[in-house]
Short mmCIF file of C-alpha atoms in Angstrom, two decimals:
data_model
loop_
_atom_site.label_atom_id
_atom_site.label_comp_id
_atom_site.label_asym_id
_atom_site.label_seq_id
_atom_site.Cartn_x
_atom_site.Cartn_y
_atom_site.Cartn_z
CA MET Q 1 29.74 25.31 72.20
CA HIS Q 2 30.04 28.59 71.05
CA ASP Q 3 26.83 30.47 71.22
CA ALA Q 4 25.54 31.62 67.41
CA SER Q 5 24.64 34.30 68.99
CA GLU Q 6 26.74 36.09 69.80
CA PRO Q 7 30.14 36.72 68.27
CA ALA Q 8 33.07 33.97 68.67
CA THR Q 9 35.72 33.97 71.54
CA HIS Q 10 38.45 32.28 69.31
CA SER Q 11 40.20 34.68 67.69
CA PRO Q 12 39.54 35.31 63.63
CA ALA Q 13 42.84 33.12 62.86
CA ASP Q 14 41.69 29.74 64.64
CA ARG Q 15 38.67 30.19 62.88
CA ALA Q 16 40.50 31.31 59.61
CA THR Q 17 42.27 27.65 60.57
CA ALA Q 18 38.84 25.93 60.82
CA VAL Q 19 37.44 27.19 57.50
CA ASP Q 20 40.60 26.36 55.17
CA ALA Q 21 39.96 22.11 57.30
CA ARG Q 22 37.19 21.52 55.77
CA PRO Q 23 36.46 19.51 53.07
CA GLY Q 24 35.16 20.72 49.51
CA PRO Q 25 36.60 22.35 47.41
CA VAL Q 26 37.10 25.94 49.76
CA THR Q 27 40.95 26.07 48.05
CA THR Q 28 39.07 26.42 44.58
CA ASP Q 29 36.03 27.99 44.75
CA ALA Q 30 35.68 31.28 46.18
CA LEU Q 31 31.60 31.42 46.70
CA SER Q 32 31.38 28.48 49.05
CA ALA Q 33 34.44 29.43 50.54
CA VAL Q 34 32.83 32.88 51.77
CA GLY Q 35 30.24 30.78 53.05
CA ARG Q 36 32.24 28.56 55.01
CA ALA Q 37 32.84 31.21 56.56
CA LEU Q 38 30.61 33.08 57.43
CA ASP Q 39 29.02 29.93 58.56
CA ALA Q 40 31.74 29.53 61.25
CA ILE Q 41 31.76 33.64 62.30
CA GLY Q 42 27.84 32.95 63.23
CA LEU Q 43 26.52 35.76 64.43
CA ASN Q 44 26.41 38.51 65.89
CA ARG Q 45 26.68 42.49 66.82
CA ALA Q 46 27.53 43.52 63.67
CA HIS Q 47 24.65 41.67 61.76
CA LYS Q 48 21.85 42.55 64.73
CA LEU Q 49 23.31 45.96 63.06
CA ILE Q 50 22.74 45.67 59.18
CA LEU Q 51 20.25 44.38 60.03
CA LEU Q 52 18.63 46.93 61.90
CA MET Q 53 19.64 50.12 59.33
CA VAL Q 54 17.80 47.88 56.65
CA LEU Q 55 14.56 47.24 58.55
CA LEU Q 56 15.08 50.82 59.05
CA GLY Q 57 15.19 51.41 56.09
CA ALA Q 58 11.51 49.45 55.48
CA PHE Q 59 10.00 51.02 57.25
CA PHE Q 60 9.62 54.43 56.97
CA ASP Q 61 9.38 52.39 52.89
CA VAL Q 62 6.34 51.93 54.01
CA MET Q 63 5.39 54.96 55.46
CA GLU Q 64 5.82 56.11 52.46
CA GLU Q 65 3.93 54.65 50.70
CA ASN Q 66 1.13 54.31 52.19
CA SER Q 67 1.23 58.52 53.05
CA LEU Q 68 -0.26 59.20 49.88
CA GLY Q 69 -3.03 57.46 51.02
CA ALA Q 70 -3.65 59.55 54.01
CA VAL Q 71 -2.68 62.93 52.81
CA GLY Q 72 -5.61 62.21 50.32
CA PRO Q 73 -8.69 63.97 51.39
CA ALA Q 74 -6.38 67.24 52.72
CA LEU Q 75 -4.93 67.11 49.17
CA LYS Q 76 -8.47 67.10 47.48
CA ASP Q 77 -10.15 69.95 49.83
CA VAL Q 78 -7.06 72.39 49.59
CA TRP Q 79 -5.90 71.89 45.55
CA HIS Q 80 -9.41 71.42 44.40
CA ILE Q 81 -8.05 68.00 43.20
CA SER Q 82 -10.66 65.24 42.12
CA THR Q 83 -10.82 61.29 42.61
CA THR Q 84 -8.97 60.70 40.21
CA GLU Q 85 -6.62 62.63 39.60
CA LEU Q 86 -5.88 61.96 43.58
CA ALA Q 87 -5.91 57.99 42.79
CA PHE Q 88 -3.35 59.07 39.37
CA LEU Q 89 -1.61 59.90 41.92
CA GLN Q 90 -0.64 56.88 43.39
CA THR Q 91 -0.90 55.55 39.85
CA VAL Q 92 3.06 56.85 39.17
CA THR Q 93 4.24 56.42 42.65
CA ILE Q 94 2.84 51.78 41.14
CA THR Q 95 4.68 52.45 38.21
CA ALA Q 96 7.63 53.82 39.83
CA MET Q 97 8.30 50.88 41.89
CA ILE Q 98 7.74 48.60 38.81
CA ILE Q 99 10.63 50.21 37.54
CA GLY Q 100 12.42 50.84 40.45
CA LYS Q 101 12.49 47.00 41.25
CA VAL Q 102 13.87 47.03 37.88
CA ILE Q 103 16.51 48.95 38.15
CA THR Q 104 17.76 47.72 40.71
CA GLY Q 105 18.55 44.63 40.04
CA VAL Q 106 20.87 45.47 37.20
CA ILE Q 107 22.77 47.87 39.93
CA GLY Q 108 22.52 45.59 42.97
CA ASP Q 109 24.62 42.80 40.06
CA TYR Q 110 26.71 45.52 38.44
CA ARG Q 111 27.26 47.81 41.44
CA GLY Q 112 26.51 45.90 44.18
CA ARG Q 113 23.74 45.35 46.94
CA ARG Q 114 25.15 48.33 49.16
CA PHE Q 115 25.14 51.21 46.80
CA ALA Q 116 21.53 49.96 44.93
CA LEU Q 117 20.68 50.00 48.73
CA ALA Q 118 21.73 53.58 49.36
CA PHE Q 119 20.89 54.72 46.42
CA ASN Q 120 17.14 53.48 46.73
CA LEU Q 121 17.09 54.82 50.19
CA PHE Q 122 18.35 58.73 48.73
CA LEU Q 123 16.34 58.51 45.63
CA TYR Q 124 12.89 58.36 47.16
CA CYS Q 125 13.75 60.79 50.18
CA LEU Q 126 15.12 63.09 47.28
CA GLY Q 127 11.09 62.67 46.26
CA ALA Q 128 9.43 62.57 49.94
CA LEU Q 129 11.11 66.22 49.84
CA VAL Q 130 10.32 67.62 46.44
CA CYS Q 131 6.91 65.83 47.30
CA ALA Q 132 6.42 68.00 50.35
CA LEU Q 133 8.11 71.75 48.34
CA SER Q 134 5.68 70.82 45.58
CA PRO Q 135 3.60 74.30 45.15
CA ASN Q 136 1.11 73.02 41.80
CA TYR Q 137 -0.38 69.22 41.38
CA GLU Q 138 2.16 68.54 38.18
CA VAL Q 139 6.13 68.50 39.94
CA LEU Q 140 3.83 66.55 43.18
CA ALA Q 141 3.55 63.89 40.55
CA VAL Q 142 6.94 64.19 39.80
CA GLY Q 143 8.36 64.01 43.81
CA ARG Q 144 5.43 60.95 44.01
CA PHE Q 145 7.93 59.07 40.95
CA LEU Q 146 11.01 59.66 42.17
CA VAL Q 147 9.27 58.62 45.52
CA GLY Q 148 8.20 55.18 44.20
CA ILE Q 149 11.64 54.37 41.79
CA GLY Q 150 13.11 54.33 45.18
CA LEU Q 151 10.29 52.81 47.46
CA GLY Q 152 10.32 49.62 44.84
CA GLY Q 153 14.58 48.62 44.76
CA GLU Q 154 14.69 49.35 48.95
CA ILE Q 155 13.09 46.11 50.32
CA ALA Q 156 14.00 43.95 47.07
CA ALA Q 157 18.30 45.38 47.34
CA GLY Q 158 17.61 44.47 51.09
CA MET Q 159 16.45 41.11 50.80
CA THR Q 160 19.17 40.02 48.17
CA LEU Q 161 21.92 41.37 51.09
CA LEU Q 162 21.29 40.52 53.77
CA SER Q 163 21.10 36.88 52.38
CA GLU Q 164 24.47 37.17 51.73
CA LEU Q 165 25.97 38.32 54.92
CA VAL Q 166 24.71 35.62 57.58
CA PRO Q 167 25.44 32.38 57.70
CA THR Q 168 22.74 29.21 56.88
CA ARG Q 169 21.14 28.37 59.65
CA PHE Q 170 19.82 32.09 59.97
CA ARG Q 171 19.28 33.65 57.03
CA GLY Q 172 16.09 32.61 56.33
CA ALA Q 173 14.70 34.34 59.25
CA VAL Q 174 16.98 37.49 59.35
CA VAL Q 175 15.14 38.28 55.67
CA ALA Q 176 12.13 37.06 56.89
CA SER Q 177 12.30 39.86 59.71
CA LEU Q 178 12.45 42.57 57.43
CA ASN Q 179 8.40 41.97 57.03
CA VAL Q 180 7.92 43.37 60.55
CA GLY Q 181 9.31 46.21 59.97
CA ALA Q 182 7.77 46.78 56.84
CA GLY Q 183 4.83 45.27 56.41
CA GLY Q 184 3.85 44.37 59.69
CA LEU Q 185 5.10 47.47 61.99
CA GLY Q 186 4.70 49.61 59.15
CA ASN Q 187 1.62 49.24 58.01
CA MET Q 188 -0.30 49.55 61.60
CA LEU Q 189 1.65 52.75 62.84
CA SER Q 190 1.27 54.57 59.31
CA PHE Q 191 -1.66 55.18 59.86
CA GLY Q 192 -1.13 56.07 63.66
CA PHE Q 193 1.57 58.50 62.40
CA ALA Q 194 -0.62 60.29 60.03
CA ALA Q 195 -3.60 60.61 62.59
CA LEU Q 196 -1.19 62.49 65.17
CA VAL Q 197 0.60 64.70 62.66
CA LEU Q 198 -2.73 65.39 60.24
CA GLY Q 199 -5.17 65.55 63.95
CA PRO Q 200 -3.48 66.41 67.28
CA LEU Q 201 -0.70 67.81 65.18
CA GLY Q 202 -2.33 69.52 62.38
CA THR Q 203 -2.24 72.89 64.04
CA PHE Q 204 1.40 73.01 65.65
CA PHE Q 205 2.04 71.93 61.69
CA GLY Q 206 0.66 74.95 59.75
CA GLY Q 207 -3.20 73.95 59.70
CA PRO Q 208 -4.64 72.26 57.26
CA ASP Q 209 -2.94 73.28 54.31
CA ASN Q 210 0.31 72.65 55.47
CA SER Q 211 0.42 69.64 57.36
CA TRP Q 212 0.16 67.48 54.70
CA ARG Q 213 3.47 69.01 53.74
CA TRP Q 214 5.13 67.90 57.47
CA MET Q 215 3.33 64.71 56.85
CA PHE Q 216 5.94 64.34 53.46
CA GLY Q 217 8.43 65.91 54.94
CA LEU Q 218 9.03 63.96 58.09
CA LEU Q 219 9.97 61.24 55.95
CA VAL Q 220 12.80 62.39 55.00
CA LEU Q 221 14.58 61.75 58.48
CA PRO Q 222 15.41 57.97 56.68
CA ALA Q 223 18.18 59.75 54.50
CA VAL Q 224 20.02 60.14 57.92
CA LEU Q 225 20.71 56.39 57.23
CA VAL Q 226 22.03 56.95 53.96
CA VAL Q 227 24.49 58.46 55.94
CA VAL Q 228 25.42 55.26 58.10
CA TYR Q 229 25.10 53.29 54.97
CA ARG Q 230 27.93 54.54 52.90
CA ARG Q 231 30.65 55.30 55.80
CA TYR Q 232 29.68 51.49 57.91
CA LEU Q 233 27.48 49.39 56.28
CA PRO Q 234 28.91 46.60 53.84
CA GLU Q 235 29.31 45.60 50.72
CA THR Q 236 28.32 42.00 51.03
CA PRO Q 237 31.55 38.97 50.68
CA ARG Q 238 29.77 36.88 48.23
CA TYR Q 239 29.64 40.25 46.24
CA LEU Q 240 32.54 41.31 46.36
CA ALA Q 241 34.18 37.58 45.25
CA SER Q 242 31.89 37.30 42.43
CA ARG Q 243 33.70 39.68 40.94
CA GLY Q 244 37.18 38.84 41.70
CA ARG Q 245 37.78 41.11 44.47
CA ILE Q 246 39.76 38.76 46.79
CA ASP Q 247 41.19 41.30 49.05
CA GLU Q 248 37.95 43.35 49.09
CA ALA Q 249 35.91 39.54 50.95
CA ASN Q 250 38.34 39.01 52.90
CA GLN Q 251 38.37 42.90 55.02
CA VAL Q 252 34.82 42.40 54.99
CA LEU Q 253 34.46 39.02 56.80
CA THR Q 254 37.55 40.22 58.89
CA ARG Q 255 35.29 43.21 60.13
CA LEU Q 256 32.46 40.77 61.01
CA ALA Q 257 33.80 38.43 62.78
CA SER Q 258 34.84 40.93 65.17
CA GLY Q 259 31.37 41.81 65.71
CA ARG Q 260 31.82 45.08 64.69
CA LEU Q 261 30.56 47.13 61.47
CA LYS Q 262 33.38 50.61 62.03
CA ASP Q 263 36.69 49.66 60.09
CA THR Q 264 39.88 49.43 63.08
CA GLY Q 265 42.69 48.95 61.57
CA ALA Q 266 43.20 46.02 62.77
CA ARG Q 267 45.07 42.79 60.49
CA THR Q 268 42.85 41.62 56.95
CA VAL Q 269 42.65 37.98 57.74
CA ASP Q 270 42.85 35.34 54.55
CA TYR Q 271 39.61 33.80 54.49
CA LEU Q 272 39.98 33.10 51.37
CA PRO Q 273 43.06 32.05 51.09
CA PRO Q 274 45.99 33.04 48.53
CA SER Q 275 45.30 29.32 46.55
CA VAL Q 276 41.36 30.72 46.11
CA ALA Q 277 42.34 34.62 45.37
CA GLU Q 278 44.70 33.01 42.44
CA SER Q 279 42.02 31.52 40.63
CA ALA Q 280 39.13 33.49 41.40
CA LYS Q 281 37.65 34.47 37.88
CA PRO Q 282 35.20 37.82 37.96
CA GLU Q 283 31.71 36.56 36.99
CA LYS Q 284 29.85 37.48 33.92
CA VAL Q 285 27.16 39.11 34.98
CA ARG Q 286 24.30 38.32 32.21
CA LEU Q 287 20.69 38.97 33.55
CA ALA Q 288 19.10 37.71 31.29
CA GLU Q 289 19.83 34.17 32.78
CA VAL Q 290 17.30 34.42 34.82
CA PHE Q 291 14.25 34.16 32.25
CA GLN Q 292 16.31 30.05 31.17
CA GLY Q 293 16.00 26.68 32.62
CA ARG Q 294 16.33 26.18 35.96
CA LEU Q 295 15.92 29.74 37.07
CA LEU Q 296 13.00 29.86 35.06
CA ARG Q 297 11.85 27.72 35.98
CA ARG Q 298 12.70 29.22 39.77
CA THR Q 299 11.62 32.69 38.55
CA ALA Q 300 7.90 31.59 36.95
CA ALA Q 301 6.81 29.51 40.75
CA LEU Q 302 7.89 32.51 42.99
CA ALA Q 303 6.21 35.24 40.23
CA VAL Q 304 2.98 33.60 40.64
CA ALA Q 305 3.25 33.00 44.12
CA SER Q 306 3.68 36.95 44.56
CA TRP Q 307 1.24 38.18 42.43
CA MET Q 308 -1.33 35.59 43.53
CA SER Q 309 -0.07 37.02 47.83
CA PHE Q 310 0.35 40.14 47.56
CA GLY Q 311 -2.80 41.15 44.39
CA ALA Q 312 -4.85 39.99 47.19
CA GLN Q 313 -3.77 41.81 50.04
CA THR Q 314 -3.03 44.99 48.09
CA THR Q 315 -7.15 44.72 47.14
CA VAL Q 316 -7.83 43.65 50.44
CA LEU Q 317 -5.96 46.45 51.61
CA VAL Q 318 -7.91 48.74 49.06
CA LEU Q 319 -11.05 47.72 50.62
CA MET Q 320 -11.83 46.61 53.29
CA PRO Q 321 -12.45 49.99 54.46
CA THR Q 322 -15.11 50.58 51.59
CA ILE Q 323 -16.36 46.90 52.75
CA LEU Q 324 -17.21 47.90 56.01
CA VAL Q 325 -18.72 51.00 55.08
CA ASP Q 326 -21.31 49.37 53.30
CA GLN Q 327 -22.20 47.05 55.80
CA GLY Q 328 -22.82 50.35 57.65
CA TYR Q 329 -20.25 51.34 59.86
CA SER Q 330 -18.58 54.97 59.81
CA ILE Q 331 -15.57 55.81 57.65
CA THR Q 332 -13.71 56.79 61.05
CA GLU Q 333 -15.23 52.81 62.46
CA SER Q 334 -13.98 51.47 59.11
CA LEU Q 335 -10.85 52.58 59.14
CA THR Q 336 -9.86 51.62 62.76
CA PHE Q 337 -11.06 48.38 62.11
CA THR Q 338 -8.79 48.68 58.73
CA MET Q 339 -6.19 49.16 61.60
CA VAL Q 340 -6.75 47.10 64.31
CA MET Q 341 -6.59 43.76 61.43
CA ASN Q 342 -2.98 45.03 60.52
CA VAL Q 343 -1.85 43.49 63.85
CA GLY Q 344 -2.47 39.84 62.02
CA SER Q 345 -0.04 41.00 60.08
CA LEU Q 346 2.72 42.27 62.55
CA LEU Q 347 2.32 38.44 64.67
CA GLY Q 348 1.76 36.22 60.99
CA ALA Q 349 5.44 38.66 60.05
CA ALA Q 350 6.90 37.20 63.38
CA ALA Q 351 5.04 34.27 62.73
CA ALA Q 352 7.23 33.58 59.89
CA THR Q 353 10.44 34.96 60.79
CA TYR Q 354 10.30 31.74 63.51
CA ALA Q 355 9.19 30.23 60.75
CA ALA Q 356 12.06 30.45 58.39
CA ALA Q 357 14.87 29.83 61.13
CA HIS Q 358 12.73 25.85 61.82
CA TRP Q 359 11.27 24.94 58.84
CA PRO Q 360 10.86 24.31 55.41
CA ARG Q 361 9.79 26.93 52.53
CA ARG Q 362 7.34 25.17 50.50
CA LEU Q 363 6.15 23.47 54.03
CA VAL Q 364 4.85 27.15 55.31
CA THR Q 365 3.90 28.40 51.99
CA THR Q 366 2.27 26.12 51.34
CA SER Q 367 -0.37 24.85 54.69
CA GLY Q 368 -0.03 28.83 54.91
CA ALA Q 369 -1.55 29.63 51.43
CA LEU Q 370 -3.58 26.80 52.28
CA ALA Q 371 -5.08 28.16 55.33
CA ALA Q 372 -5.10 31.42 54.08
CA CYS Q 373 -7.40 29.97 50.90
CA LEU Q 374 -9.95 28.72 54.27
CA ALA Q 375 -9.84 32.47 55.72
CA ALA Q 376 -10.55 34.35 52.67
CA LEU Q 377 -13.87 32.09 52.37
CA ALA Q 378 -14.51 32.89 56.63
CA PHE Q 379 -14.45 36.05 56.15
CA GLY Q 380 -16.29 36.18 53.06
CA PHE Q 381 -19.24 34.03 53.75
CA LEU Q 382 -19.30 34.22 57.34
CA ALA Q 383 -17.25 38.34 58.90
CA GLN Q 384 -20.79 39.99 60.15
CA GLY Q 385 -20.53 42.15 63.14
CA THR Q 386 -17.93 43.60 64.83
CA ALA Q 387 -15.68 40.78 66.81
CA LEU Q 388 -16.53 38.43 63.95
CA ILE Q 389 -14.70 41.03 61.39
CA LEU Q 390 -11.83 41.74 63.60
CA LEU Q 391 -11.68 38.12 64.12
CA LEU Q 392 -11.68 37.05 60.64
CA GLY Q 393 -10.16 40.17 59.61
CA GLY Q 394 -6.89 39.80 61.60
CA LEU Q 395 -6.51 36.29 60.87
CA PHE Q 396 -6.69 36.54 57.08
CA GLN Q 397 -3.70 38.91 57.83
CA PHE Q 398 -1.34 37.35 59.63
CA PHE Q 399 -1.16 34.70 56.98
CA VAL Q 400 -0.59 37.33 54.45
CA LEU Q 401 2.01 38.34 55.69
CA MET Q 402 3.12 35.42 56.83
CA LEU Q 403 3.49 34.30 52.75
CA ASN Q 404 5.19 37.12 51.92
CA SER Q 405 7.50 37.74 54.45
CA THR Q 406 8.06 33.18 53.62
CA ILE Q 407 8.65 35.38 49.54
CA PHE Q 408 11.26 37.84 50.91
CA ALA Q 409 13.26 34.56 52.79
CA TRP Q 410 12.64 32.35 49.37
CA ALA Q 411 13.33 34.61 46.87
CA PRO Q 412 17.30 35.47 47.05
CA GLU Q 413 18.11 31.94 47.51
CA LEU Q 414 17.39 30.64 43.93
CA TYR Q 415 19.40 32.48 42.52
CA PRO Q 416 23.34 32.77 41.97
CA THR Q 417 24.71 35.18 43.23
CA ARG Q 418 26.04 36.75 39.37
CA VAL Q 419 21.72 37.85 38.40
CA ARG Q 420 20.53 36.97 42.54
CA ALA Q 421 19.38 41.03 43.21
CA PHE Q 422 18.25 41.22 39.75
CA GLY Q 423 16.42 37.80 39.97
CA THR Q 424 15.06 38.80 43.88
CA SER Q 425 13.87 42.16 42.62
CA MET Q 426 12.14 39.49 38.90
CA ILE Q 427 9.82 38.84 41.68
CA ALA Q 428 9.21 40.90 43.56
CA VAL Q 429 8.55 43.18 40.38
CA GLN Q 430 5.13 40.97 39.70
CA GLY Q 431 3.48 41.52 43.75
CA ASN Q 432 4.04 45.38 42.34
CA VAL Q 433 1.50 44.39 38.68
CA ALA Q 434 -0.53 42.81 41.07
CA GLY Q 435 -1.43 45.85 43.46
CA ALA Q 436 -1.78 47.88 40.25
CA LEU Q 437 -4.02 45.62 38.94
CA ALA Q 438 -6.04 43.53 41.44
CA PRO Q 439 -8.41 46.12 43.07
CA LEU Q 440 -9.07 47.38 39.77
CA GLY Q 441 -10.32 44.39 38.89
CA ALA Q 442 -11.78 43.36 42.23
CA GLY Q 443 -13.82 46.54 42.33
CA LEU Q 444 -15.61 45.86 39.39
CA LEU Q 445 -16.40 42.66 41.40
CA LEU Q 446 -17.49 43.84 44.03
CA ASP Q 447 -19.68 46.88 42.88
CA SER Q 448 -21.17 44.06 40.38
CA SER Q 449 -21.89 41.82 42.66
CA GLY Q 450 -20.90 42.08 46.70
CA ALA Q 451 -17.98 41.40 49.11
CA VAL Q 452 -17.97 37.58 49.72
CA ALA Q 453 -17.56 37.30 45.75
CA VAL Q 454 -14.47 39.06 45.59
CA PHE Q 455 -13.32 37.04 48.62
CA LEU Q 456 -14.11 33.48 46.75
CA VAL Q 457 -11.57 35.19 44.15
CA ILE Q 458 -9.41 35.51 46.80
CA ALA Q 459 -9.18 32.11 47.70
CA VAL Q 460 -9.03 30.94 44.54
CA MET Q 461 -6.12 32.81 44.11
CA TYR Q 462 -3.94 31.24 47.24
CA ALA Q 463 -5.11 28.14 46.39
CA VAL Q 464 -3.19 28.20 42.82
CA MET Q 465 0.18 29.67 45.18
CA ALA Q 466 -0.20 26.91 46.71
CA VAL Q 467 0.10 24.56 43.77
CA ALA Q 468 2.57 27.32 42.06
CA THR Q 469 5.05 27.37 45.20
CA ARG Q 470 5.71 23.02 44.98
CA PHE Q 471 7.67 23.89 41.78
CA ALA Q 472 10.72 25.99 43.38
CA PRO Q 473 12.69 23.80 45.46
CA GLU Q 474 13.12 23.77 48.97
CA THR Q 475 16.22 25.86 50.14
CA HIS Q 476 15.70 26.00 53.82
CA GLY Q 477 19.28 25.10 55.42
CA ARG Q 478 21.26 25.18 53.28
CA PRO Q 479 24.52 27.43 51.79
CA LEU Q 480 23.68 29.89 48.40
CA GLU Q 481 25.32 27.90 46.18
CA ASP Q 482 24.71 24.64 46.90
CA ILE Q 483 21.44 25.72 45.86
CA ASN Q 484 22.16 27.74 42.75
CA SER Q 485 24.98 24.23 42.12
CA ASP Q 486 23.12 22.71 39.77
CA SER Q 487 21.98 25.67 38.04
CA ALA Q 488 25.61 27.39 36.94
CA GLN Q 489 26.11 28.04 33.94
CA ALA Q 490 29.47 28.96 31.45
CA THR Q 491 30.41 31.95 32.16
#
């Protein structure tokens, strides 16, 4: 039996024949034909290279997102700015991220997933360069705005692209693994990278006056990926088929079947036969569709889940050092403890990757949300002493990243191809809005009522999430076209 994790040994022509022989509307439904072809091709080296490129983009995305907090103390000393002015830069970044997600959703459905991904990566690299060369606070704010727009759309575009390129069997695991590079490794290593550049290597990079510039400047390295994206990253055949570009969809499928991303000039196989090409018509993009009918229910369910989960995570990341300092730990100890807790984040993202391949989405999110609820209560009431702080904090982060990663896998599955990028972005936007607002309220609650009250509220948020996810359809193991056939509307 062919191992789907490696390139198939039979020829592309044989696989095309196998696809055409399957029952169903293969000759009339271009999108279903694409899904059948991808399932027949299996997961091979080409898919793994695409995943690696998108993972690297997500990793640097989080590194850049965390960079402002890392250079904050240096900026305050060098430019003599206030804490309020520093916080305003973060507000600018988060606001731009929300705008960026909306823009990416529109671009992704009108111009394509590949274009949206490369555009966002280029934009946030440009913003990082502006930050590195900023002569004053005002220019730095402009740079952070550019960075935020690029950051906002990068992961949402990657989620959409991967969900449309991989076989049904591996789709959830591949998309969920994005958070291994982002929320897992990214959150954990970003603080270590900052400590290295601003600490031991600080003198080499020009001391306190300039090392923070290098911190921003070194994160321009992802610009190299833009060149790779433009040369090798293919557009998804689902998007091409939805726009009536059947010949291009066949070319991409042929490249994927070869296990290589480079165009070798080989004969294009008609995975989508001429009868499909003749009947295929471009689907009309109507972005408002994600807020109507059955799609509205899906959007609302995962929007609530995203708000609760990402809002709770951001609250803990922002307030944890303060909570630990209030317990008598030094700033250095509190930052170190926070970094160690994020080992749980990496393990949670890895667990979500496994779960997405084997278990239903609703089972994972419902049970995970209830577990996160209990972990929040345990930390709030029992986290006294170093051992319990690290253990319970890491356990909480484990469930947080498992849930966030599952939302990554679930969101793009809920929408038809014509509005998948925009729908996915709308769900992701909720996480950014919650990340901007939830810590403000939690900070006031911390000052007035203490850490236990904060974690009580977080526990309630996860209880709400457990309920909300019951209203989204189960998608595990189902082809994208089957999931969305009942939500199709006349175009």
